[in-house]
Amino acid sequence: MTKITLQDLEDTKERIFFIVGTSRSGSTLLQSMLSSHREMIIPTETHYFHGKKVVDERFKKATDEELFCRKLIDFWYTGKTRINDLGLNKEEILLHADHLNLWSPIDLYLLHLTIYRKQRNKEILGEKTPLHILHIDEILETFPNTKIISLFRDPRAAANSEIKAYFGSPSVIVTTDRWKRYVEVHFEMLDKLSADQYMMLQYKDLISSPEERLREISTFLELDYQPAMMEYYKREEKGFAQGESEWKKETLKPLQEGKNKEWRHSLTDWQVALVEKYAGEYLSRMGYKPAAKKLSFVKKVFYTIIDGGRSYWSTFTNSRDEGYNKTINIKF
């Protein structure tokens, strides 16, 4: 069993950093690169903060904190959940929780991350869950000294990538509205946080000048740059959850030229036009140039209906469900 002390948890808490941003924006590539550094590791997504409200509501009948946490651990290890994807041993978690008297959700979260880090003999752990961009205030409240890296991609490329992924939205309007919401958070963070606590990275820059970007990130994280990060595809541990390799397999090989331009021949002209319309001023504020002619009013209405129909149909048929448990019933 991995030896864990309260100081180990404190070390994780003091040096943890978070990678957030829009989905399908290269966060797994960045995870792979940074995890190739000898001092840091980034596990698969945990969705801890994103799922916290649902968990609190589900277990609100618990009469005390320890009971709540025991039920929480049961939930995490019953079926396919994000915490379970870390691949840790439930009994080991319970033994450490008992021994160290860790009976709060955040302590259990830290315990999982610390065991994951210690098993791999790494000093620093990064938490990569893009949706955590919606929970930055809560993250900062819990980890006031943490550093945050947000990752963004051209909304047209992101929309195309989501359409290709079996779990992504088939609607470019849905993906662009989400992208715009996250970009708004980015600009809020620029005003709120200092440059030594928050940085934004563009996917196009990561793949066009990877060494330069990785050097910048290393400096931001107060680490030395290591060339091994450029050979991320040679790493032994992939950092994937079970079943994720199909849509993350691109990180198993060197960077591919033109990867960020596939949308130009994959999306239709009307899809590109809709993305650019719904992205609004943020398209240019994030450094992207429009590529499509504006649609007439009639065409805009027509294609909006088509795009919305694709979204409604996928929701109705549940055809793009990723397969994570949502309704596990645990009795008290």
mmCIF file of C-alpha atoms in Angstrom:
data_model
loop_
_atom_site.group_PDB
_atom_site.id
_atom_site.type_symbol
_atom_site.label_atom_id
_atom_site.label_comp_id
_atom_site.label_asym_id
_atom_site.label_seq_id
_atom_site.Cartn_x
_atom_site.Cartn_y
_atom_site.Cartn_z
ATOM 1 C CA MET A 1 0.000 0.000 0.000
ATOM 2 C CA THR A 2 1.254 3.485 -0.869
ATOM 3 C CA LYS A 3 2.429 5.341 2.226
ATOM 4 C CA ILE A 4 0.537 8.637 2.604
ATOM 5 C CA THR A 5 0.908 11.322 5.266
ATOM 6 C CA LEU A 6 -0.990 14.529 5.955
ATOM 7 C CA GLN A 7 2.083 16.399 4.689
ATOM 8 C CA ASP A 8 1.776 14.563 1.366
ATOM 9 C CA LEU A 9 -1.778 15.895 1.013
ATOM 10 C CA GLU A 10 -0.599 19.387 1.894
ATOM 11 C CA ASP A 11 2.158 19.135 -0.725
ATOM 12 C CA THR A 12 -0.400 18.187 -3.367
ATOM 13 C CA LYS A 13 -2.659 21.057 -2.351
ATOM 14 C CA GLU A 14 0.106 23.658 -2.452
ATOM 15 C CA ARG A 15 1.474 22.741 -5.891
ATOM 16 C CA ILE A 16 -1.582 21.528 -7.776
ATOM 17 C CA PHE A 17 -2.459 23.328 -11.011
ATOM 18 C CA PHE A 18 -5.580 23.144 -13.184
ATOM 19 C CA ILE A 19 -6.056 22.865 -16.937
ATOM 20 C CA VAL A 20 -9.491 24.106 -18.048
ATOM 21 C CA GLY A 21 -11.117 25.356 -21.245
ATOM 22 C CA THR A 22 -13.346 24.261 -24.076
ATOM 23 C CA SER A 23 -13.782 20.617 -24.985
ATOM 24 C CA ARG A 24 -11.925 19.211 -28.011
ATOM 25 C CA SER A 25 -9.255 21.910 -27.686
ATOM 26 C CA GLY A 26 -6.133 19.830 -27.200
ATOM 27 C CA SER A 27 -6.186 19.399 -23.424
ATOM 28 C CA THR A 28 -5.269 15.713 -23.740
ATOM 29 C CA LEU A 29 -2.306 16.631 -25.936
ATOM 30 C CA LEU A 30 -1.155 19.157 -23.348
ATOM 31 C CA GLN A 31 -1.737 16.597 -20.588
ATOM 32 C CA SER A 32 0.477 14.108 -22.428
ATOM 33 C CA MET A 33 3.234 16.656 -22.975
ATOM 34 C CA LEU A 34 3.326 17.862 -19.382
ATOM 35 C CA SER A 35 3.068 14.361 -17.916
ATOM 36 C CA SER A 36 6.253 13.519 -19.806
ATOM 37 C CA HIS A 37 8.093 15.892 -17.456
ATOM 38 C CA ARG A 38 9.906 13.957 -14.754
ATOM 39 C CA GLU A 39 8.422 16.070 -11.937
ATOM 40 C CA MET A 40 4.713 16.236 -12.816
ATOM 41 C CA ILE A 41 1.771 14.050 -13.672
ATOM 42 C CA ILE A 42 -1.743 14.786 -14.888
ATOM 43 C CA PRO A 43 -4.331 12.027 -14.425
ATOM 44 C CA THR A 44 -7.492 11.463 -16.426
ATOM 45 C CA GLU A 45 -10.318 13.952 -15.907
ATOM 46 C CA THR A 46 -11.987 13.845 -12.489
ATOM 47 C CA HIS A 47 -14.911 16.282 -12.966
ATOM 48 C CA TYR A 48 -14.850 16.707 -9.187
ATOM 49 C CA PHE A 49 -16.015 20.332 -9.035
ATOM 50 C CA HIS A 50 -18.363 19.958 -11.982
ATOM 51 C CA GLY A 51 -20.148 17.041 -10.331
ATOM 52 C CA LYS A 52 -20.067 18.354 -6.759
ATOM 53 C CA LYS A 53 -23.545 19.912 -6.787
ATOM 54 C CA VAL A 54 -25.167 16.691 -8.018
ATOM 55 C CA VAL A 55 -23.311 14.647 -5.396
ATOM 56 C CA ASP A 56 -24.310 17.027 -2.599
ATOM 57 C CA GLU A 57 -27.945 16.778 -3.624
ATOM 58 C CA ARG A 58 -27.855 12.994 -3.962
ATOM 59 C CA PHE A 59 -26.371 12.400 -0.541
ATOM 60 C CA LYS A 60 -28.069 15.193 1.403
ATOM 61 C CA LYS A 61 -29.845 12.602 3.581
ATOM 62 C CA ALA A 62 -26.550 11.560 5.155
ATOM 63 C CA THR A 63 -26.736 12.304 8.890
ATOM 64 C CA ASP A 64 -23.045 13.112 9.361
ATOM 65 C CA GLU A 65 -19.981 13.902 7.304
ATOM 66 C CA GLU A 66 -18.341 10.508 7.649
ATOM 67 C CA LEU A 67 -21.482 8.737 6.460
ATOM 68 C CA PHE A 68 -21.708 11.178 3.563
ATOM 69 C CA CYS A 69 -18.102 10.447 2.573
ATOM 70 C CA ARG A 70 -18.443 6.681 2.834
ATOM 71 C CA LYS A 71 -21.455 6.854 0.535
ATOM 72 C CA LEU A 72 -19.526 9.157 -1.749
ATOM 73 C CA ILE A 73 -16.706 6.614 -2.036
ATOM 74 C CA ASP A 74 -19.267 3.886 -2.740
ATOM 75 C CA PHE A 75 -20.684 6.059 -5.512
ATOM 76 C CA TRP A 76 -17.274 6.797 -7.014
ATOM 77 C CA TYR A 77 -16.421 3.091 -7.156
ATOM 78 C CA THR A 78 -19.781 1.736 -8.305
ATOM 79 C CA GLY A 79 -19.646 1.464 -12.055
ATOM 80 C CA LYS A 80 -18.048 3.893 -14.480
ATOM 81 C CA THR A 81 -17.359 7.255 -12.829
ATOM 82 C CA ARG A 82 -14.613 9.785 -13.348
ATOM 83 C CA ILE A 83 -12.954 9.213 -9.974
ATOM 84 C CA ASN A 84 -13.021 5.477 -10.597
ATOM 85 C CA ASP A 85 -11.149 6.170 -13.839
ATOM 86 C CA LEU A 86 -8.084 7.037 -11.743
ATOM 87 C CA GLY A 87 -7.657 3.303 -11.275
ATOM 88 C CA LEU A 88 -7.079 3.390 -7.517
ATOM 89 C CA ASN A 89 -8.042 0.755 -4.974
ATOM 90 C CA LYS A 90 -11.200 1.492 -2.969
ATOM 91 C CA GLU A 91 -10.047 -0.440 0.093
ATOM 92 C CA GLU A 92 -6.754 1.437 0.150
ATOM 93 C CA ILE A 93 -8.673 4.729 0.003
ATOM 94 C CA LEU A 94 -10.826 3.695 2.962
ATOM 95 C CA LEU A 95 -7.821 2.584 4.999
ATOM 96 C CA HIS A 96 -6.067 5.913 4.452
ATOM 97 C CA ALA A 97 -9.250 7.854 5.184
ATOM 98 C CA ASP A 98 -9.659 6.007 8.483
ATOM 99 C CA HIS A 99 -6.010 6.275 9.456
ATOM 100 C CA LEU A 100 -5.715 10.005 8.652
ATOM 101 C CA ASN A 101 -9.295 10.861 9.671
ATOM 102 C CA LEU A 102 -10.116 12.319 6.269
ATOM 103 C CA TRP A 103 -13.872 12.675 6.203
ATOM 104 C CA SER A 104 -14.696 15.596 3.990
ATOM 105 C CA PRO A 105 -15.263 15.389 0.212
ATOM 106 C CA ILE A 106 -12.364 17.709 -0.575
ATOM 107 C CA ASP A 107 -10.037 15.680 1.659
ATOM 108 C CA LEU A 108 -11.043 12.495 -0.163
ATOM 109 C CA TYR A 109 -10.511 14.225 -3.489
ATOM 110 C CA LEU A 110 -7.036 15.314 -2.370
ATOM 111 C CA LEU A 111 -6.346 11.809 -1.082
ATOM 112 C CA HIS A 112 -7.097 10.318 -4.495
ATOM 113 C CA LEU A 113 -4.871 12.828 -6.279
ATOM 114 C CA THR A 114 -2.078 12.381 -3.757
ATOM 115 C CA ILE A 115 -2.063 8.589 -4.027
ATOM 116 C CA TYR A 116 -2.083 8.893 -7.818
ATOM 117 C CA ARG A 117 0.896 11.290 -7.636
ATOM 118 C CA LYS A 118 2.857 9.284 -5.095
ATOM 119 C CA GLN A 119 2.403 6.007 -6.953
ATOM 120 C CA ARG A 120 4.136 7.623 -9.915
ATOM 121 C CA ASN A 121 6.836 9.304 -7.825
ATOM 122 C CA LYS A 122 5.944 12.802 -9.055
ATOM 123 C CA GLU A 123 6.229 16.066 -7.127
ATOM 124 C CA ILE A 124 3.506 18.069 -8.854
ATOM 125 C CA LEU A 125 0.024 17.104 -10.001
ATOM 126 C CA GLY A 126 -2.113 18.840 -12.582
ATOM 127 C CA GLU A 127 -5.886 18.443 -12.752
ATOM 128 C CA LYS A 128 -7.210 18.410 -16.303
ATOM 129 C CA THR A 129 -10.983 18.783 -16.567
ATOM 130 C CA PRO A 130 -11.996 21.345 -19.236
ATOM 131 C CA LEU A 131 -15.467 21.852 -17.707
ATOM 132 C CA HIS A 132 -13.870 23.112 -14.520
ATOM 133 C CA ILE A 133 -13.625 26.460 -16.282
ATOM 134 C CA LEU A 134 -17.158 26.994 -14.963
ATOM 135 C CA HIS A 135 -15.959 26.470 -11.389
ATOM 136 C CA ILE A 136 -12.823 28.594 -11.186
ATOM 137 C CA ASP A 137 -14.120 30.644 -8.250
ATOM 138 C CA GLU A 138 -14.770 27.459 -6.271
ATOM 139 C CA ILE A 139 -11.378 26.077 -7.241
ATOM 140 C CA LEU A 140 -9.653 29.263 -6.068
ATOM 141 C CA GLU A 141 -11.583 29.194 -2.825
ATOM 142 C CA THR A 142 -10.324 25.663 -2.183
ATOM 143 C CA PHE A 143 -6.835 26.131 -3.662
ATOM 144 C CA PRO A 144 -6.015 29.849 -3.321
ATOM 145 C CA ASN A 145 -2.409 29.393 -4.475
ATOM 146 C CA THR A 146 -3.151 27.230 -7.499
ATOM 147 C CA LYS A 147 -2.171 28.130 -11.039
ATOM 148 C CA ILE A 148 -4.690 27.855 -13.884
ATOM 149 C CA ILE A 149 -4.069 27.234 -17.570
ATOM 150 C CA SER A 150 -7.017 27.681 -19.917
ATOM 151 C CA LEU A 151 -6.901 26.124 -23.367
ATOM 152 C CA PHE A 152 -8.893 27.392 -26.347
ATOM 153 C CA ARG A 153 -9.289 26.446 -29.965
ATOM 154 C CA ASP A 154 -10.810 28.024 -33.063
ATOM 155 C CA PRO A 155 -14.573 27.509 -32.496
ATOM 156 C CA ARG A 156 -14.955 26.126 -36.020
ATOM 157 C CA ALA A 157 -12.256 23.521 -35.386
ATOM 158 C CA ALA A 158 -13.734 22.717 -31.983
ATOM 159 C CA ALA A 159 -17.209 22.288 -33.476
ATOM 160 C CA ASN A 160 -15.860 19.999 -36.190
ATOM 161 C CA SER A 161 -14.009 17.912 -33.621
ATOM 162 C CA GLU A 162 -17.150 17.533 -31.482
ATOM 163 C CA ILE A 163 -19.186 16.412 -34.476
ATOM 164 C CA LYS A 164 -16.591 13.731 -35.234
ATOM 165 C CA ALA A 165 -16.479 12.509 -31.613
ATOM 166 C CA TYR A 166 -19.269 10.056 -30.846
ATOM 167 C CA PHE A 167 -20.063 11.780 -27.530
ATOM 168 C CA GLY A 168 -19.861 15.381 -28.831
ATOM 169 C CA SER A 169 -22.726 17.602 -29.871
ATOM 170 C CA PRO A 170 -23.729 17.411 -33.558
ATOM 171 C CA SER A 171 -24.899 21.043 -33.355
ATOM 172 C CA VAL A 172 -22.448 23.822 -34.218
ATOM 173 C CA ILE A 173 -24.731 26.306 -32.458
ATOM 174 C CA VAL A 174 -24.581 24.311 -29.218
ATOM 175 C CA THR A 175 -20.784 23.992 -29.337
ATOM 176 C CA THR A 176 -20.293 27.651 -30.260
ATOM 177 C CA ASP A 177 -22.594 28.924 -27.507
ATOM 178 C CA ARG A 178 -20.579 26.832 -25.053
ATOM 179 C CA TRP A 179 -17.294 28.127 -26.506
ATOM 180 C CA LYS A 180 -18.507 31.716 -26.179
ATOM 181 C CA ARG A 181 -19.526 31.171 -22.556
ATOM 182 C CA TYR A 182 -16.083 29.820 -21.703
ATOM 183 C CA VAL A 183 -14.331 32.668 -23.539
ATOM 184 C CA GLU A 184 -16.299 35.120 -21.408
ATOM 185 C CA VAL A 185 -14.903 33.369 -18.319
ATOM 186 C CA HIS A 186 -11.417 33.708 -19.793
ATOM 187 C CA PHE A 187 -11.712 37.479 -20.072
ATOM 188 C CA GLU A 188 -13.100 37.642 -16.543
ATOM 189 C CA MET A 189 -10.057 35.723 -15.306
ATOM 190 C CA LEU A 190 -7.702 38.066 -17.178
ATOM 191 C CA ASP A 191 -9.142 40.967 -15.190
ATOM 192 C CA LYS A 192 -9.295 39.072 -11.901
ATOM 193 C CA LEU A 193 -6.048 37.097 -11.698
ATOM 194 C CA SER A 194 -2.402 37.983 -12.066
ATOM 195 C CA ALA A 195 -0.211 36.715 -14.893
ATOM 196 C CA ASP A 196 1.679 34.433 -12.506
ATOM 197 C CA GLN A 197 -1.553 32.638 -11.557
ATOM 198 C CA TYR A 198 -3.489 32.482 -14.833
ATOM 199 C CA MET A 199 -2.439 31.945 -18.429
ATOM 200 C CA MET A 200 -4.343 31.223 -21.618
ATOM 201 C CA LEU A 201 -3.018 28.935 -24.324
ATOM 202 C CA GLN A 202 -4.276 28.637 -27.886
ATOM 203 C CA TYR A 203 -4.279 25.183 -29.466
ATOM 204 C CA LYS A 204 -3.020 26.645 -32.748
ATOM 205 C CA ASP A 205 0.052 27.997 -30.954
ATOM 206 C CA LEU A 206 0.670 24.731 -29.114
ATOM 207 C CA ILE A 207 0.851 22.749 -32.356
ATOM 208 C CA SER A 208 2.641 25.382 -34.453
ATOM 209 C CA SER A 209 5.378 26.189 -31.915
ATOM 210 C CA PRO A 210 5.176 23.472 -29.258
ATOM 211 C CA GLU A 211 8.637 23.885 -27.727
ATOM 212 C CA GLU A 212 8.179 27.621 -27.269
ATOM 213 C CA ARG A 213 4.790 27.134 -25.638
ATOM 214 C CA LEU A 214 6.063 24.341 -23.396
ATOM 215 C CA ARG A 215 8.924 26.543 -22.249
ATOM 216 C CA GLU A 216 6.419 29.265 -21.365
ATOM 217 C CA ILE A 217 4.273 26.795 -19.434
ATOM 218 C CA SER A 218 7.298 25.422 -17.603
ATOM 219 C CA THR A 219 8.248 28.933 -16.528
ATOM 220 C CA PHE A 220 4.656 29.604 -15.474
ATOM 221 C CA LEU A 221 4.684 26.448 -13.334
ATOM 222 C CA GLU A 222 8.128 27.339 -11.959
ATOM 223 C CA LEU A 223 9.779 24.271 -13.451
ATOM 224 C CA ASP A 224 12.672 23.657 -15.794
ATOM 225 C CA TYR A 225 11.802 22.862 -19.396
ATOM 226 C CA GLN A 226 12.551 19.255 -20.338
ATOM 227 C CA PRO A 227 12.935 18.031 -23.964
ATOM 228 C CA ALA A 228 11.085 14.816 -23.051
ATOM 229 C CA MET A 229 7.853 16.802 -23.243
ATOM 230 C CA MET A 230 8.346 17.064 -27.001
ATOM 231 C CA GLU A 231 8.477 13.263 -27.192
ATOM 232 C CA TYR A 232 5.199 12.793 -25.302
ATOM 233 C CA TYR A 233 4.076 10.049 -27.706
ATOM 234 C CA LYS A 234 6.828 7.778 -26.356
ATOM 235 C CA ARG A 235 5.510 7.847 -22.782
ATOM 236 C CA GLU A 236 4.651 4.524 -21.172
ATOM 237 C CA GLU A 237 1.576 5.651 -19.246
ATOM 238 C CA LYS A 238 -1.038 7.085 -21.580
ATOM 239 C CA GLY A 239 -3.220 8.789 -18.965
ATOM 240 C CA PHE A 240 -6.431 7.661 -20.657
ATOM 241 C CA ALA A 241 -9.518 6.337 -18.935
ATOM 242 C CA GLN A 242 -10.697 2.946 -20.113
ATOM 243 C CA GLY A 243 -12.515 3.340 -23.412
ATOM 244 C CA GLU A 244 -11.059 6.774 -24.254
ATOM 245 C CA SER A 245 -8.232 5.690 -26.537
ATOM 246 C CA GLU A 246 -10.372 5.857 -29.685
ATOM 247 C CA TRP A 247 -10.822 9.627 -29.553
ATOM 248 C CA LYS A 248 -7.480 10.361 -27.869
ATOM 249 C CA LYS A 249 -5.270 8.210 -30.062
ATOM 250 C CA GLU A 250 -3.819 11.267 -31.838
ATOM 251 C CA THR A 251 -1.656 11.869 -28.754
ATOM 252 C CA LEU A 252 0.059 8.541 -29.410
ATOM 253 C CA LYS A 253 1.966 9.963 -32.372
ATOM 254 C CA PRO A 254 3.908 13.134 -33.245
ATOM 255 C CA LEU A 255 2.091 16.357 -34.109
ATOM 256 C CA GLN A 256 0.310 16.258 -37.436
ATOM 257 C CA GLU A 257 0.433 19.192 -39.847
ATOM 258 C CA GLY A 258 -2.885 20.773 -40.763
ATOM 259 C CA LYS A 259 -4.639 19.262 -37.762
ATOM 260 C CA ASN A 260 -6.300 22.569 -36.891
ATOM 261 C CA LYS A 261 -7.547 23.227 -40.424
ATOM 262 C CA GLU A 262 -9.681 20.141 -41.049
ATOM 263 C CA TRP A 263 -12.848 22.166 -40.445
ATOM 264 C CA ARG A 264 -12.260 24.050 -43.702
ATOM 265 C CA HIS A 265 -13.184 20.996 -45.771
ATOM 266 C CA SER A 266 -15.263 19.076 -43.199
ATOM 267 C CA LEU A 267 -17.824 21.707 -42.227
ATOM 268 C CA THR A 268 -20.338 23.018 -44.731
ATOM 269 C CA ASP A 269 -20.404 26.715 -45.609
ATOM 270 C CA TRP A 270 -23.597 27.195 -43.619
ATOM 271 C CA GLN A 271 -22.108 25.509 -40.549
ATOM 272 C CA VAL A 272 -19.099 27.816 -40.688
ATOM 273 C CA ALA A 273 -21.411 30.806 -41.107
ATOM 274 C CA LEU A 274 -23.471 29.782 -38.073
ATOM 275 C CA VAL A 275 -20.359 29.329 -35.922
ATOM 276 C CA GLU A 276 -19.107 32.764 -36.879
ATOM 277 C CA LYS A 277 -22.495 34.348 -36.229
ATOM 278 C CA TYR A 278 -22.899 32.834 -32.768
ATOM 279 C CA ALA A 279 -19.259 33.446 -31.801
ATOM 280 C CA GLY A 280 -19.887 37.143 -32.467
ATOM 281 C CA GLU A 281 -17.209 39.614 -31.418
ATOM 282 C CA TYR A 282 -15.307 36.909 -29.555
ATOM 283 C CA LEU A 283 -14.184 35.372 -32.838
ATOM 284 C CA SER A 284 -11.953 38.377 -33.574
ATOM 285 C CA ARG A 285 -11.120 39.035 -29.903
ATOM 286 C CA MET A 286 -9.594 35.558 -29.741
ATOM 287 C CA GLY A 287 -7.641 36.187 -32.938
ATOM 288 C CA TYR A 288 -9.686 34.297 -35.535
ATOM 289 C CA LYS A 289 -10.771 35.683 -38.908
ATOM 290 C CA PRO A 290 -14.196 35.010 -40.485
ATOM 291 C CA ALA A 291 -14.153 32.660 -43.481
ATOM 292 C CA ALA A 292 -17.792 32.438 -44.626
ATOM 293 C CA LYS A 293 -20.275 34.800 -46.168
ATOM 294 C CA LYS A 294 -23.109 35.882 -43.930
ATOM 295 C CA LEU A 295 -26.347 33.999 -44.449
ATOM 296 C CA SER A 296 -29.507 35.719 -45.575
ATOM 297 C CA PHE A 297 -32.312 35.863 -43.029
ATOM 298 C CA VAL A 298 -34.203 33.020 -44.694
ATOM 299 C CA LYS A 299 -31.145 30.785 -44.947
ATOM 300 C CA LYS A 300 -30.143 31.571 -41.392
ATOM 301 C CA VAL A 301 -33.547 30.472 -40.095
ATOM 302 C CA PHE A 302 -33.553 27.374 -42.317
ATOM 303 C CA TYR A 303 -30.086 26.165 -41.304
ATOM 304 C CA THR A 304 -30.667 27.008 -37.646
ATOM 305 C CA ILE A 305 -33.656 24.651 -37.722
ATOM 306 C CA ILE A 306 -31.568 21.924 -39.350
ATOM 307 C CA ASP A 307 -28.747 22.376 -36.846
ATOM 308 C CA GLY A 308 -31.158 22.416 -33.900
ATOM 309 C CA GLY A 309 -32.894 19.311 -35.200
ATOM 310 C CA ARG A 310 -29.638 17.392 -35.092
ATOM 311 C CA SER A 311 -29.148 18.377 -31.475
ATOM 312 C CA TYR A 312 -32.703 17.478 -30.448
ATOM 313 C CA TRP A 313 -32.505 14.119 -32.227
ATOM 314 C CA SER A 314 -29.230 13.114 -30.572
ATOM 315 C CA THR A 315 -30.705 14.062 -27.185
ATOM 316 C CA PHE A 316 -33.944 12.189 -27.849
ATOM 317 C CA THR A 317 -32.175 9.030 -28.988
ATOM 318 C CA ASN A 318 -29.345 9.360 -26.440
ATOM 319 C CA SER A 319 -27.052 8.520 -29.342
ATOM 320 C CA ARG A 320 -24.079 10.489 -28.011
ATOM 321 C CA ASP A 321 -24.050 9.440 -24.360
ATOM 322 C CA GLU A 322 -20.483 8.894 -23.122
ATOM 323 C CA GLY A 323 -21.606 6.188 -20.732
ATOM 324 C CA TYR A 324 -20.895 7.599 -17.283
ATOM 325 C CA ASN A 325 -23.281 6.734 -14.468
ATOM 326 C CA LYS A 326 -25.839 9.416 -13.702
ATOM 327 C CA THR A 327 -28.472 7.615 -11.647
ATOM 328 C CA ILE A 328 -26.726 5.180 -9.323
ATOM 329 C CA ASN A 329 -29.079 4.517 -6.428
ATOM 330 C CA ILE A 330 -27.317 4.242 -3.062
ATOM 331 C CA LYS A 331 -29.493 3.731 0.004
ATOM 332 C CA PHE A 332 -28.788 5.158 3.437
#
